[in-house]
Amino acid sequence: MYTVPDQTGKTAVVTGANSGTGKEAARRLAAAGARVIMAVRTPAKGERARAEIVADQPGAELEVRRLDLADLGSVQEFADGVLADGKLDLLVNNAGVMAPPTRMVTADGFELQFGSNFLGPFALTLRLLPALLAAPAPRVATMTSGTAGYGRVRFDDLQWERRRYSANMTYAQSKLADLMLAVRLADVARERGWNLLSAAAHPGYTVTNLQSSGASLGRDRPKRSMLNSLTFLPKQGVETGAEPLLYAATSPDAEGGMFYGPGGRFGLVGPTAPLRVPGRARDTTANERLWARAEELTGVALPARV
């Protein structure tokens, strides 16, 4: 099991921290001494998760705050609160939605997966940069997916308004976009001389409620899809599934622009290993183009050079 290095004196934001890999990341960061802000859409669920962690770790320093990544107004409100606190050492972009059976939209009218999984985290990351850059060795760890390997960012129809909606391919697009965000942010940090490490991770086939909760949106019962029907594949629990993300977030050996995931069978289970970044996420021109489109869509841009 990966051991998180001492995080005493550090502040971390973990999105989607009420369950799954986010809850596990929050638990282990707090156990290592970090003050953890649990960013959750439903505060009551966050408080229950916090209580469970504190019951096992009485000294854990955890705070629940509301954040809805499908609402850019909520993103700004949350970010303003964190900026008011001062420095931020670690941002863990973990939250996401997977494979709703029909096309749905965010509060701002974006296709739900592209909006929640990419545009929301993009806006959050950029809004929190002043706090991150005030820290001595800040990091941004972004959760993507193995589906990024076959994903394609369709610049001519990012919101899937003109083509037939595909829950799987729309999800893959959003997770490829997350990987492109992590790589491009690492490039920006190098270009500007920031001591900021940006890396990406994927959990392999980790058993959480992500597979069922997304497929249940808008329906009384989940619809079976490729992403929630692969029951024959090797799978693992959140303790192992969260480790690539924790490695990207805390390991002294993690590197900017890198991609980490399970190194075992089919790349779905096992201990953390460095992975090859797919070609579409290594395309500098495409990464810059996606970043520019995200700035236009969210109205959030990089701060002035610092």
mmCIF file of N, CA and C in Angstrom, residues 150-253:
data_model
loop_
_atom_site.group_PDB
_atom_site.id
_atom_site.type_symbol
_atom_site.label_atom_id
_atom_site.label_comp_id
_atom_site.label_asym_id
_atom_site.label_seq_id
_atom_site.Cartn_x
_atom_site.Cartn_y
_atom_site.Cartn_z
ATOM 1 N N TYR A 150 -8.992 6.119 -25.590
ATOM 2 C CA TYR A 150 -9.733 6.072 -26.856
ATOM 3 C C TYR A 150 -10.664 7.274 -27.020
ATOM 4 N N GLY A 151 -10.582 8.222 -26.086
ATOM 5 C CA GLY A 151 -11.401 9.418 -26.198
ATOM 6 C C GLY A 151 -10.941 10.324 -27.323
ATOM 7 N N ARG A 152 -11.830 11.197 -27.726
ATOM 8 C CA ARG A 152 -11.517 12.172 -28.771
ATOM 9 C C ARG A 152 -12.258 13.467 -28.462
ATOM 10 N N VAL A 153 -11.534 14.568 -28.404
ATOM 11 C CA VAL A 153 -12.170 15.861 -28.186
ATOM 12 C C VAL A 153 -12.691 16.362 -29.524
ATOM 13 N N ARG A 154 -13.988 16.467 -29.635
ATOM 14 C CA ARG A 154 -14.626 16.857 -30.899
ATOM 15 C C ARG A 154 -14.856 18.369 -30.880
ATOM 16 N N PHE A 155 -13.855 19.085 -31.361
ATOM 17 C CA PHE A 155 -13.913 20.542 -31.297
ATOM 18 C C PHE A 155 -15.086 21.112 -32.087
ATOM 19 N N ASP A 156 -15.576 20.378 -33.074
ATOM 20 C CA ASP A 156 -16.694 20.879 -33.860
ATOM 21 C C ASP A 156 -18.039 20.672 -33.166
ATOM 22 N N ASP A 157 -18.042 19.912 -32.057
ATOM 23 C CA ASP A 157 -19.294 19.640 -31.351
ATOM 24 C C ASP A 157 -18.986 19.198 -29.922
ATOM 25 N N LEU A 158 -18.348 20.055 -29.146
ATOM 26 C CA LEU A 158 -17.926 19.713 -27.792
ATOM 27 C C LEU A 158 -19.095 19.321 -26.896
ATOM 28 N N GLN A 159 -20.274 19.896 -27.146
ATOM 29 C CA GLN A 159 -21.433 19.656 -26.288
ATOM 30 C C GLN A 159 -22.334 18.526 -26.793
ATOM 31 N N TRP A 160 -21.914 17.845 -27.857
ATOM 32 C CA TRP A 160 -22.713 16.743 -28.419
ATOM 33 C C TRP A 160 -24.150 17.187 -28.700
ATOM 34 N N GLU A 161 -24.244 18.316 -29.397
ATOM 35 C CA GLU A 161 -25.556 18.854 -29.769
ATOM 36 C C GLU A 161 -25.980 18.405 -31.163
ATOM 37 N N ARG A 162 -25.004 18.108 -32.032
ATOM 38 C CA ARG A 162 -25.334 17.781 -33.424
ATOM 39 C C ARG A 162 -25.261 16.276 -33.715
ATOM 40 N N ARG A 163 -24.438 15.562 -32.987
ATOM 41 C CA ARG A 163 -24.325 14.121 -33.220
ATOM 42 C C ARG A 163 -25.160 13.362 -32.194
ATOM 43 N N ARG A 164 -25.408 12.114 -32.502
ATOM 44 C CA ARG A 164 -26.188 11.267 -31.594
ATOM 45 C C ARG A 164 -25.421 11.063 -30.290
ATOM 46 N N TYR A 165 -26.081 11.275 -29.183
ATOM 47 C CA TYR A 165 -25.448 11.186 -27.881
ATOM 48 C C TYR A 165 -24.979 9.764 -27.594
ATOM 49 N N SER A 166 -23.735 9.647 -27.124
ATOM 50 C CA SER A 166 -23.169 8.385 -26.677
ATOM 51 C C SER A 166 -22.638 8.584 -25.272
ATOM 52 N N ALA A 167 -23.221 7.900 -24.290
ATOM 53 C CA ALA A 167 -22.780 8.051 -22.906
ATOM 54 C C ALA A 167 -21.308 7.703 -22.761
ATOM 55 N N ASN A 168 -20.890 6.652 -23.423
ATOM 56 C CA ASN A 168 -19.512 6.186 -23.320
ATOM 57 C C ASN A 168 -18.538 7.159 -23.967
ATOM 58 N N MET A 169 -18.783 7.558 -25.211
ATOM 59 C CA MET A 169 -17.836 8.408 -25.913
ATOM 60 C C MET A 169 -17.815 9.832 -25.353
ATOM 61 N N THR A 170 -18.947 10.280 -24.823
ATOM 62 C CA THR A 170 -18.972 11.593 -24.189
ATOM 63 C C THR A 170 -18.152 11.574 -22.905
ATOM 64 N N TYR A 171 -18.265 10.492 -22.158
ATOM 65 C CA TYR A 171 -17.443 10.329 -20.961
ATOM 66 C C TYR A 171 -15.970 10.296 -21.336
ATOM 67 N N ALA A 172 -15.623 9.513 -22.361
ATOM 68 C CA ALA A 172 -14.231 9.407 -22.791
ATOM 69 C C ALA A 172 -13.684 10.768 -23.220
ATOM 70 N N GLN A 173 -14.507 11.569 -23.906
ATOM 71 C CA GLN A 173 -14.068 12.910 -24.293
ATOM 72 C C GLN A 173 -13.747 13.743 -23.062
ATOM 73 N N SER A 174 -14.615 13.694 -22.048
ATOM 74 C CA SER A 174 -14.408 14.514 -20.855
ATOM 75 C C SER A 174 -13.146 14.097 -20.104
ATOM 76 N N LYS A 175 -12.862 12.801 -20.076
ATOM 77 C CA LYS A 175 -11.687 12.339 -19.341
ATOM 78 C C LYS A 175 -10.393 12.568 -20.120
ATOM 79 N N LEU A 176 -10.459 12.512 -21.450
ATOM 80 C CA LEU A 176 -9.306 12.927 -22.248
ATOM 81 C C LEU A 176 -9.048 14.417 -22.020
ATOM 82 N N ALA A 177 -10.102 15.199 -21.960
ATOM 83 C CA ALA A 177 -9.953 16.637 -21.713
ATOM 84 C C ALA A 177 -9.288 16.883 -20.360
ATOM 85 N N ASP A 178 -9.624 16.079 -19.344
ATOM 86 C CA ASP A 178 -8.965 16.211 -18.040
ATOM 87 C C ASP A 178 -7.468 15.947 -18.152
ATOM 88 N N LEU A 179 -7.113 14.926 -18.903
ATOM 89 C CA LEU A 179 -5.695 14.603 -19.082
ATOM 90 C C LEU A 179 -4.986 15.724 -19.827
ATOM 91 N N MET A 180 -5.645 16.276 -20.831
ATOM 92 C CA MET A 180 -5.068 17.398 -21.567
ATOM 93 C C MET A 180 -4.894 18.617 -20.653
ATOM 94 N N LEU A 181 -5.841 18.828 -19.747
ATOM 95 C CA LEU A 181 -5.730 19.913 -18.775
ATOM 96 C C LEU A 181 -4.489 19.726 -17.906
ATOM 97 N N ALA A 182 -4.299 18.514 -17.394
ATOM 98 C CA ALA A 182 -3.159 18.258 -16.517
ATOM 99 C C ALA A 182 -1.838 18.482 -17.243
ATOM 100 N N VAL A 183 -1.763 18.007 -18.484
ATOM 101 C CA VAL A 183 -0.531 18.154 -19.262
ATOM 102 C C VAL A 183 -0.280 19.619 -19.617
ATOM 103 N N ARG A 184 -1.328 20.301 -20.049
ATOM 104 C CA ARG A 184 -1.166 21.710 -20.427
ATOM 105 C C ARG A 184 -0.804 22.570 -19.212
ATOM 106 N N LEU A 185 -1.388 22.280 -18.051
ATOM 107 C CA LEU A 185 -1.056 23.048 -16.855
ATOM 108 C C LEU A 185 0.411 22.844 -16.481
ATOM 109 N N ALA A 186 0.910 21.637 -16.659
ATOM 110 C CA ALA A 186 2.329 21.382 -16.407
ATOM 111 C C ALA A 186 3.198 22.204 -17.360
ATOM 112 N N ASP A 187 2.780 22.286 -18.613
ATOM 113 C CA ASP A 187 3.515 23.098 -19.587
ATOM 114 C C ASP A 187 3.490 24.574 -19.211
ATOM 115 N N VAL A 188 2.323 25.067 -18.803
ATOM 116 C CA VAL A 188 2.199 26.472 -18.408
ATOM 117 C C VAL A 188 3.103 26.761 -17.217
ATOM 118 N N ALA A 189 3.126 25.842 -16.251
ATOM 119 C CA ALA A 189 3.976 26.034 -15.070
ATOM 120 C C ALA A 189 5.444 26.138 -15.468
ATOM 121 N N ARG A 190 5.874 25.289 -16.400
ATOM 122 C CA ARG A 190 7.270 25.354 -16.861
ATOM 123 C C ARG A 190 7.532 26.666 -17.605
ATOM 124 N N GLU A 191 6.588 27.048 -18.475
ATOM 125 C CA GLU A 191 6.769 28.267 -19.250
ATOM 126 C C GLU A 191 6.867 29.503 -18.366
ATOM 127 N N ARG A 192 6.103 29.512 -17.281
ATOM 128 C CA ARG A 192 6.060 30.684 -16.417
ATOM 129 C C ARG A 192 6.996 30.596 -15.215
ATOM 130 N N GLY A 193 7.692 29.485 -15.096
ATOM 131 C CA GLY A 193 8.620 29.342 -13.989
ATOM 132 C C GLY A 193 7.952 29.132 -12.647
ATOM 133 N N TRP A 194 6.750 28.557 -12.654
ATOM 134 C CA TRP A 194 6.037 28.285 -11.406
ATOM 135 C C TRP A 194 6.554 26.994 -10.794
ATOM 136 N N ASN A 195 6.657 26.974 -9.483
ATOM 137 C CA ASN A 195 7.010 25.745 -8.762
ATOM 138 C C ASN A 195 5.727 24.962 -8.479
ATOM 139 N N LEU A 196 5.004 24.665 -9.548
ATOM 140 C CA LEU A 196 3.709 23.976 -9.459
ATOM 141 C C LEU A 196 3.808 22.659 -10.212
ATOM 142 N N LEU A 197 3.441 21.577 -9.556
ATOM 143 C CA LEU A 197 3.450 20.262 -10.195
ATOM 144 C C LEU A 197 2.014 19.879 -10.543
ATOM 145 N N SER A 198 1.785 19.594 -11.820
ATOM 146 C CA SER A 198 0.476 19.141 -12.291
ATOM 147 C C SER A 198 0.639 17.753 -12.881
ATOM 148 N N ALA A 199 -0.120 16.790 -12.358
ATOM 149 C CA ALA A 199 -0.053 15.410 -12.845
ATOM 150 C C ALA A 199 -1.459 14.827 -12.869
ATOM 151 N N ALA A 200 -1.596 13.730 -13.613
ATOM 152 C CA ALA A 200 -2.898 13.083 -13.767
ATOM 153 C C ALA A 200 -2.825 11.638 -13.281
ATOM 154 N N ALA A 201 -3.995 11.080 -13.000
ATOM 155 C CA ALA A 201 -4.064 9.698 -12.544
ATOM 156 C C ALA A 201 -5.365 9.069 -13.016
ATOM 157 N N HIS A 202 -5.383 7.748 -13.052
ATOM 158 C CA HIS A 202 -6.657 7.067 -13.252
ATOM 159 C C HIS A 202 -6.723 5.867 -12.322
ATOM 160 N N PRO A 203 -7.926 5.487 -11.866
ATOM 161 C CA PRO A 203 -8.074 4.488 -10.811
ATOM 162 C C PRO A 203 -8.183 3.058 -11.290
ATOM 163 N N GLY A 204 -8.119 2.827 -12.601
ATOM 164 C CA GLY A 204 -8.371 1.481 -13.094
ATOM 165 C C GLY A 204 -9.829 1.114 -12.897
ATOM 166 N N TYR A 205 -10.091 -0.166 -12.724
ATOM 167 C CA TYR A 205 -11.472 -0.604 -12.488
ATOM 168 C C TYR A 205 -11.666 -0.703 -10.980
ATOM 169 N N THR A 206 -12.009 0.420 -10.390
ATOM 170 C CA THR A 206 -12.225 0.509 -8.956
ATOM 171 C C THR A 206 -13.717 0.528 -8.664
ATOM 172 N N VAL A 207 -14.124 -0.303 -7.733
ATOM 173 C CA VAL A 207 -15.544 -0.433 -7.410
ATOM 174 C C VAL A 207 -15.975 0.730 -6.527
ATOM 175 N N THR A 208 -16.766 1.644 -7.097
ATOM 176 C CA THR A 208 -17.352 2.761 -6.356
ATOM 177 C C THR A 208 -18.786 2.924 -6.836
ATOM 178 N N ASN A 209 -19.450 3.974 -6.335
ATOM 179 C CA ASN A 209 -20.817 4.225 -6.803
ATOM 180 C C ASN A 209 -20.844 5.011 -8.104
ATOM 181 N N LEU A 210 -19.670 5.335 -8.664
ATOM 182 C CA LEU A 210 -19.618 6.127 -9.894
ATOM 183 C C LEU A 210 -20.301 5.400 -11.039
ATOM 184 N N GLN A 211 -20.070 4.078 -11.127
ATOM 185 C CA GLN A 211 -20.631 3.317 -12.238
ATOM 186 C C GLN A 211 -22.155 3.306 -12.219
ATOM 187 N N SER A 212 -22.745 3.271 -11.018
ATOM 188 C CA SER A 212 -24.202 3.190 -10.936
ATOM 189 C C SER A 212 -24.883 4.539 -10.829
ATOM 190 N N SER A 213 -24.239 5.511 -10.153
ATOM 191 C CA SER A 213 -24.907 6.792 -9.929
ATOM 192 C C SER A 213 -25.122 7.550 -11.229
ATOM 193 N N GLY A 214 -24.113 7.557 -12.118
ATOM 194 C CA GLY A 214 -24.282 8.246 -13.393
ATOM 195 C C GLY A 214 -25.332 7.580 -14.253
ATOM 196 N N ALA A 215 -25.297 6.247 -14.287
ATOM 197 C CA ALA A 215 -26.248 5.514 -15.120
ATOM 198 C C ALA A 215 -27.673 5.614 -14.606
ATOM 199 N N SER A 216 -27.837 6.072 -13.360
ATOM 200 C CA SER A 216 -29.172 6.193 -12.779
ATOM 201 C C SER A 216 -29.798 7.562 -13.022
ATOM 202 N N LEU A 217 -28.990 8.531 -13.479
ATOM 203 C CA LEU A 217 -29.513 9.888 -13.645
ATOM 204 C C LEU A 217 -30.677 9.913 -14.619
ATOM 205 N N GLY A 218 -31.789 10.475 -14.169
ATOM 206 C CA GLY A 218 -32.962 10.600 -15.032
ATOM 207 C C GLY A 218 -33.748 9.313 -15.210
ATOM 208 N N ARG A 219 -33.403 8.266 -14.451
ATOM 209 C CA ARG A 219 -34.102 6.987 -14.587
ATOM 210 C C ARG A 219 -34.409 6.408 -13.222
ATOM 211 N N ASP A 220 -35.426 5.556 -13.163
ATOM 212 C CA ASP A 220 -35.764 4.870 -11.924
ATOM 213 C C ASP A 220 -34.774 3.764 -11.616
ATOM 214 N N ARG A 221 -34.181 3.191 -12.649
ATOM 215 C CA ARG A 221 -33.175 2.163 -12.463
ATOM 216 C C ARG A 221 -32.048 2.383 -13.463
ATOM 217 N N PRO A 222 -30.828 1.960 -13.094
ATOM 218 C CA PRO A 222 -29.694 2.198 -13.991
ATOM 219 C C PRO A 222 -29.853 1.493 -15.324
ATOM 220 N N LYS A 223 -29.379 2.140 -16.371
ATOM 221 C CA LYS A 223 -29.314 1.511 -17.679
ATOM 222 C C LYS A 223 -27.961 0.832 -17.817
ATOM 223 N N ARG A 224 -27.947 -0.388 -18.294
ATOM 224 C CA ARG A 224 -26.690 -1.087 -18.498
ATOM 225 C C ARG A 224 -26.002 -0.514 -19.730
ATOM 226 N N SER A 225 -24.710 -0.246 -19.571
ATOM 227 C CA SER A 225 -23.906 0.276 -20.666
ATOM 228 C C SER A 225 -22.553 -0.398 -20.624
ATOM 229 N N MET A 226 -21.716 -0.113 -21.612
ATOM 230 C CA MET A 226 -20.399 -0.714 -21.638
ATOM 231 C C MET A 226 -19.612 -0.385 -20.377
ATOM 232 N N LEU A 227 -19.830 0.808 -19.838
ATOM 233 C CA LEU A 227 -19.025 1.246 -18.709
ATOM 234 C C LEU A 227 -19.471 0.668 -17.378
ATOM 235 N N ASN A 228 -20.680 0.127 -17.287
ATOM 236 C CA ASN A 228 -21.100 -0.468 -16.027
ATOM 237 C C ASN A 228 -21.463 -1.933 -16.163
ATOM 238 N N SER A 229 -21.083 -2.539 -17.288
ATOM 239 C CA SER A 229 -21.445 -3.930 -17.538
ATOM 240 C C SER A 229 -20.247 -4.876 -17.605
ATOM 241 N N LEU A 230 -19.038 -4.346 -17.448
ATOM 242 C CA LEU A 230 -17.853 -5.173 -17.620
ATOM 243 C C LEU A 230 -17.509 -5.910 -16.319
ATOM 244 N N THR A 231 -18.466 -6.707 -15.839
ATOM 245 C CA THR A 231 -18.317 -7.359 -14.551
ATOM 246 C C THR A 231 -17.288 -8.479 -14.555
ATOM 247 N N PHE A 232 -16.881 -8.943 -15.731
ATOM 248 C CA PHE A 232 -15.927 -10.041 -15.822
ATOM 249 C C PHE A 232 -14.483 -9.577 -15.676
ATOM 250 N N LEU A 233 -14.242 -8.271 -15.711
ATOM 251 C CA LEU A 233 -12.880 -7.752 -15.649
ATOM 252 C C LEU A 233 -12.366 -7.724 -14.209
ATOM 253 N N PRO A 234 -11.051 -7.766 -14.020
ATOM 254 C CA PRO A 234 -10.500 -7.656 -12.668
ATOM 255 C C PRO A 234 -10.823 -6.299 -12.080
ATOM 256 N N LYS A 235 -11.092 -6.273 -10.802
ATOM 257 C CA LYS A 235 -11.474 -5.016 -10.153
ATOM 258 C C LYS A 235 -10.815 -4.926 -8.787
ATOM 259 N N GLN A 236 -10.843 -3.745 -8.214
ATOM 260 C CA GLN A 236 -10.200 -3.527 -6.923
ATOM 261 C C GLN A 236 -11.010 -2.548 -6.086
ATOM 262 N N GLY A 237 -10.701 -2.472 -4.794
ATOM 263 C CA GLY A 237 -11.372 -1.563 -3.893
ATOM 264 C C GLY A 237 -10.776 -0.178 -3.922
ATOM 265 N N VAL A 238 -11.427 0.747 -3.226
ATOM 266 C CA VAL A 238 -10.986 2.146 -3.262
ATOM 267 C C VAL A 238 -9.638 2.352 -2.590
ATOM 268 N N GLU A 239 -9.269 1.478 -1.639
ATOM 269 C CA GLU A 239 -7.981 1.649 -0.974
ATOM 270 C C GLU A 239 -6.838 1.618 -1.986
ATOM 271 N N THR A 240 -6.940 0.691 -2.958
ATOM 272 C CA THR A 240 -5.924 0.612 -4.004
ATOM 273 C C THR A 240 -6.225 1.579 -5.138
ATOM 274 N N GLY A 241 -7.507 1.716 -5.476
ATOM 275 C CA GLY A 241 -7.892 2.564 -6.598
ATOM 276 C C GLY A 241 -7.553 4.031 -6.411
ATOM 277 N N ALA A 242 -7.501 4.485 -5.164
ATOM 278 C CA ALA A 242 -7.177 5.890 -4.897
ATOM 279 C C ALA A 242 -5.678 6.151 -4.939
ATOM 280 N N GLU A 243 -4.865 5.103 -4.965
ATOM 281 C CA GLU A 243 -3.430 5.298 -4.811
ATOM 282 C C GLU A 243 -2.753 6.041 -5.971
ATOM 283 N N PRO A 244 -3.139 5.807 -7.245
ATOM 284 C CA PRO A 244 -2.509 6.629 -8.294
ATOM 285 C C PRO A 244 -2.741 8.128 -8.091
ATOM 286 N N LEU A 245 -3.945 8.475 -7.653
ATOM 287 C CA LEU A 245 -4.258 9.882 -7.403
ATOM 288 C C LEU A 245 -3.439 10.409 -6.230
ATOM 289 N N LEU A 246 -3.337 9.625 -5.156
ATOM 290 C CA LEU A 246 -2.539 10.039 -4.006
ATOM 291 C C LEU A 246 -1.063 10.128 -4.366
ATOM 292 N N TYR A 247 -0.605 9.232 -5.221
ATOM 293 C CA TYR A 247 0.788 9.267 -5.674
ATOM 294 C C TYR A 247 1.058 10.563 -6.442
ATOM 295 N N ALA A 248 0.176 10.876 -7.384
ATOM 296 C CA ALA A 248 0.333 12.117 -8.155
ATOM 297 C C ALA A 248 0.285 13.335 -7.246
ATOM 298 N N ALA A 249 -0.510 13.237 -6.191
ATOM 299 C CA ALA A 249 -0.717 14.379 -5.303
ATOM 300 C C ALA A 249 0.397 14.571 -4.293
ATOM 301 N N THR A 250 1.110 13.498 -3.931
ATOM 302 C CA THR A 250 2.014 13.617 -2.789
ATOM 303 C C THR A 250 3.391 12.986 -2.947
ATOM 304 N N SER A 251 3.582 12.086 -3.895
ATOM 305 C CA SER A 251 4.857 11.376 -3.948
ATOM 306 C C SER A 251 6.001 12.307 -4.337
ATOM 307 N N PRO A 252 7.137 12.200 -3.655
ATOM 308 C CA PRO A 252 8.309 12.996 -4.057
ATOM 309 C C PRO A 252 8.854 12.562 -5.413
ATOM 310 N N ASP A 253 8.429 11.390 -5.889
ATOM 311 C CA ASP A 253 8.903 10.894 -7.175
ATOM 312 C C ASP A 253 7.975 11.245 -8.341
#
